Every structure is written in structure tokens, then in C-alpha cells.
Short mmCIF file of C-alpha atoms in Angstrom, two decimals:
data_model
loop_
_atom_site.label_atom_id
_atom_site.label_comp_id
_atom_site.label_asym_id
_atom_site.label_seq_id
_atom_site.Cartn_x
_atom_site.Cartn_y
_atom_site.Cartn_z
CA UNK A 315 75.15 99.02 94.40
CA UNK A 316 73.75 100.04 91.02
CA UNK A 317 70.56 101.35 92.60
CA UNK A 318 72.69 103.38 94.96
CA UNK A 319 74.73 104.73 92.03
CA UNK A 320 71.69 105.69 89.98
CA UNK A 321 70.15 107.49 92.96
CA UNK A 322 72.84 110.16 92.36
CA UNK A 323 71.04 111.10 89.18
CA UNK A 324 67.79 111.86 90.95
CA UNK A 325 67.18 115.51 91.53
CA UNK A 326 64.58 114.73 94.18
CA UNK A 327 67.08 115.31 96.99
CA UNK A 328 68.04 118.69 95.62
CA UNK A 329 64.41 119.60 94.94
CA UNK A 330 63.46 118.73 98.51
CA UNK A 331 66.32 120.81 99.90
CA UNK A 332 65.58 123.73 97.58
CA UNK A 333 61.89 123.68 98.57
CA UNK A 334 62.88 123.65 102.23
CA UNK A 335 65.16 126.62 101.62
CA UNK A 336 62.41 128.41 99.74
CA UNK A 337 59.93 127.79 102.55
CA UNK A 338 62.35 129.35 105.04
CA UNK A 339 63.56 132.27 102.93
CA UNK A 340 62.28 134.79 105.50
CA UNK A 341 64.83 133.58 108.07
CA UNK A 342 68.25 135.23 108.36
CA UNK A 343 70.76 133.85 105.86
CA UNK A 344 73.09 132.39 108.51
CA UNK A 345 70.27 130.42 110.14
CA UNK A 346 68.83 129.35 106.78
CA UNK A 347 72.23 128.12 105.60
CA UNK A 348 72.83 126.23 108.84
CA UNK A 349 69.46 124.50 108.53
CA UNK A 350 70.23 123.46 104.96
CA UNK A 351 73.70 122.23 105.99
CA UNK A 352 72.09 119.94 108.56
CA UNK A 353 69.60 118.63 106.01
CA UNK A 354 72.38 118.15 103.45
CA UNK A 355 74.35 116.06 105.92
CA UNK A 356 71.27 113.90 106.49
CA UNK A 357 70.80 113.43 102.74
CA UNK A 358 74.42 112.39 102.22
CA UNK A 359 74.39 109.62 104.84
CA UNK A 360 72.91 106.92 102.56
CA UNK A 361 75.43 107.76 99.83
CA UNK A 362 78.40 107.15 102.09
CA UNK A 363 76.97 104.05 103.78
CA UNK A 364 77.54 101.99 100.62
CA UNK A 365 81.06 103.38 100.30
CA UNK A 366 81.87 102.37 103.86
CA UNK A 367 80.58 98.85 103.22
CA UNK A 368 82.76 98.47 100.12
CA UNK A 369 85.78 99.77 102.00
CA UNK A 370 85.15 97.25 104.75
CA UNK A 371 85.04 94.44 102.18
CA UNK A 372 88.24 95.72 100.58
CA UNK A 373 90.01 95.65 103.96
CA UNK A 374 88.66 92.33 105.24
CA UNK A 375 89.05 90.22 102.09
CA UNK A 376 92.88 90.38 101.95
CA UNK A 377 92.94 89.52 105.65
CA UNK A 378 90.83 86.44 104.98
CA UNK A 379 93.13 85.60 102.06
CA UNK A 380 96.10 85.92 104.40
CA UNK A 381 94.39 83.65 106.91
CA UNK A 382 93.91 81.07 104.15
CA UNK A 383 97.56 81.44 103.20
CA UNK A 384 98.65 80.73 106.76
CA UNK A 385 96.32 77.73 107.00
CA UNK A 386 97.61 76.37 103.67
CA UNK A 387 101.22 76.71 104.77
CA UNK A 388 100.38 75.03 108.09
CA UNK A 389 98.86 72.15 106.09
CA UNK A 390 102.01 71.90 103.96
CA UNK A 391 104.22 71.77 107.06
CA UNK A 392 101.89 69.21 108.63
CA UNK A 393 102.40 66.90 105.64
CA UNK A 394 106.16 67.38 105.88
CA UNK A 395 106.17 66.65 109.61
CA UNK A 396 104.23 63.40 109.20
CA UNK A 397 106.45 62.08 106.42
CA UNK A 398 109.73 60.49 107.56
CA UNK A 399 111.43 60.10 104.19
CA UNK A 400 112.63 62.63 101.66
CA UNK A 401 110.16 65.43 100.89
CA UNK A 402 108.95 65.78 97.32
CA UNK A 403 107.19 68.88 95.93
CA UNK A 404 103.95 67.02 95.25
CA UNK A 405 103.62 66.31 98.98
CA UNK A 406 103.32 69.99 99.88
CA UNK A 407 101.67 71.13 96.65
CA UNK A 408 98.15 70.85 98.03
CA UNK A 409 98.89 73.07 101.01
CA UNK A 410 100.76 75.64 98.91
CA UNK A 411 98.02 75.61 96.26
CA UNK A 412 95.46 76.32 98.98
CA UNK A 413 97.65 79.11 100.35
CA UNK A 414 98.08 80.83 96.99
CA UNK A 415 94.44 80.37 95.99
CA UNK A 416 93.06 82.05 99.10
CA UNK A 417 95.49 84.95 98.69
CA UNK A 418 94.45 85.39 95.06
CA UNK A 419 90.73 85.25 95.90
CA UNK A 420 91.19 87.80 98.68
CA UNK A 421 92.94 90.17 96.29
CA UNK A 422 90.42 89.54 93.51
CA UNK A 423 87.71 90.69 95.90
CA UNK A 424 89.69 93.54 97.51
CA UNK A 425 90.96 95.37 94.43
CA UNK A 426 87.59 95.93 92.68
CA UNK A 427 85.97 96.75 96.04
CA UNK A 428 88.59 99.39 96.72
CA UNK A 429 88.31 100.85 93.23
CA UNK A 430 84.51 100.95 93.37
CA UNK A 431 84.46 102.46 96.85
CA UNK A 432 86.75 105.25 95.68
CA UNK A 433 84.68 105.80 92.53
CA UNK A 434 81.42 105.96 94.49
CA UNK A 435 83.04 108.24 97.06
CA UNK A 436 84.07 110.67 94.32
CA UNK A 437 80.57 110.55 92.81
CA UNK A 438 78.98 111.16 96.20
CA UNK A 439 81.30 114.09 96.92
CA UNK A 440 80.58 115.63 93.53
CA UNK A 441 76.83 115.30 94.03
CA UNK A 442 76.98 116.79 97.50
CA UNK A 443 79.22 119.63 96.28
CA UNK A 444 76.80 120.38 93.43
CA UNK A 445 73.87 120.38 95.84
CA UNK A 446 75.71 122.72 98.21
CA UNK A 447 76.70 125.12 95.42
CA UNK A 448 73.18 125.25 94.00
CA UNK A 449 71.67 125.74 97.44
CA UNK A 450 74.17 128.50 98.30
CA UNK A 451 73.32 130.27 95.06
CA UNK A 452 69.62 129.97 95.83
CA UNK A 453 70.13 131.35 99.35
CA UNK A 454 72.21 134.23 97.98
CA UNK A 455 69.51 134.99 95.43
CA UNK A 456 67.08 135.55 98.30
CA UNK A 457 69.49 138.08 99.81
CA UNK A 458 70.03 139.83 96.48
CA UNK A 459 66.28 140.00 95.90
CA UNK A 460 65.84 141.56 99.34
CA UNK A 461 68.60 144.12 98.60
CA UNK A 462 66.94 145.00 95.29
CA UNK A 463 63.60 145.47 97.06
CA UNK A 464 65.23 147.79 99.63
CA UNK A 465 66.89 149.82 96.88
CA UNK A 466 63.58 150.14 95.06
CA UNK A 467 61.88 151.20 98.30
CA UNK A 468 64.57 153.81 98.97
CA UNK A 469 64.26 155.13 95.40
CA UNK A 470 60.47 155.43 95.74
CA UNK A 471 60.84 157.21 99.11
CA UNK A 472 63.44 159.55 97.61
CA UNK A 473 61.20 160.36 94.65
CA UNK A 474 58.26 160.97 97.00
CA UNK A 475 60.35 163.42 99.05
CA UNK A 476 61.56 165.22 95.91
CA UNK A 477 58.01 165.46 94.55
CA UNK A 478 56.72 166.84 97.84
#
């Protein structure tokens, strides 16, 4: 998980995407942006895979705790059903202890998993948003550069006509 988290700090993904955008700057903006969007979605897959795994753990662990609770209560009732005399609390304590322990362990696993999955999801979204914003700015800069070149060309042509 920590390796996954620290991979957010690497600019290598952005650099690769920016270089790809730079290499294809001659293409129309709409096509260029669509190509980068596809690549960005490929880059984000590993980030969200870890989040999905943590969410799965946070959903399954309380279910396993609940299963243990049911099994512990079944054990407590089994002890009661076997005994013919008066029932004392210490007779069912083992089954109830087991029931409460499994519930607690399930929650102890689920709560941090849920918190971490949400934290990593927010970090992944922020990284992807930053990448997208930077890449959009880069793509727009290509368009602005092209507009400036056209304006300069028009100005030179105008001056040539005036001089002639």
C-alpha cells in the first residue's frame, strides 16, 4: 500500500503523457485530447486497483465478523440445549465471547480499510485531476502558439503588401 501511495509523487506518469502530447502536437486538438484521455485512463487503473481491494476488505470483514457472531451464538444455544438444569451465565459465556470477539475483529479490520480506501481514492482523484489540468494547459498552449504564428504570418504578409 505504501509503495502505491508514494507512486503518486512520481512525475514519471505526467512526463510520459506530456511527451506523448508533445510528440502529437501536429494533430487536431480534439484528436490529441482524446488520445491523452485514453492514456490517462490507462495510467489511473493501477491507482484505483488498490482502492478497490481495500474497499472489498472493508465490506467482507464485517460480514465475516457477523458470521462469527452467528456461530458463537449457535454455540451458546448448543450449550444451553445440552444442559438440563438451570442455566448460568458462565455456561454461555464462551459462545458469547466468541460472538463478540469476531464482531470486534471484523470492525477493527473494516474501519481502517474503509478510511484508507477513501483517503487513497481522494489522493488518486487529485493526482489524476492535476495531470488532466496540466495536460489540458499544455494542449491549449500548442493551439495558442499556432494562433500566434498565424497572426505573425498575417502581419508579415500585410507588411509585404503595404511595402509593395
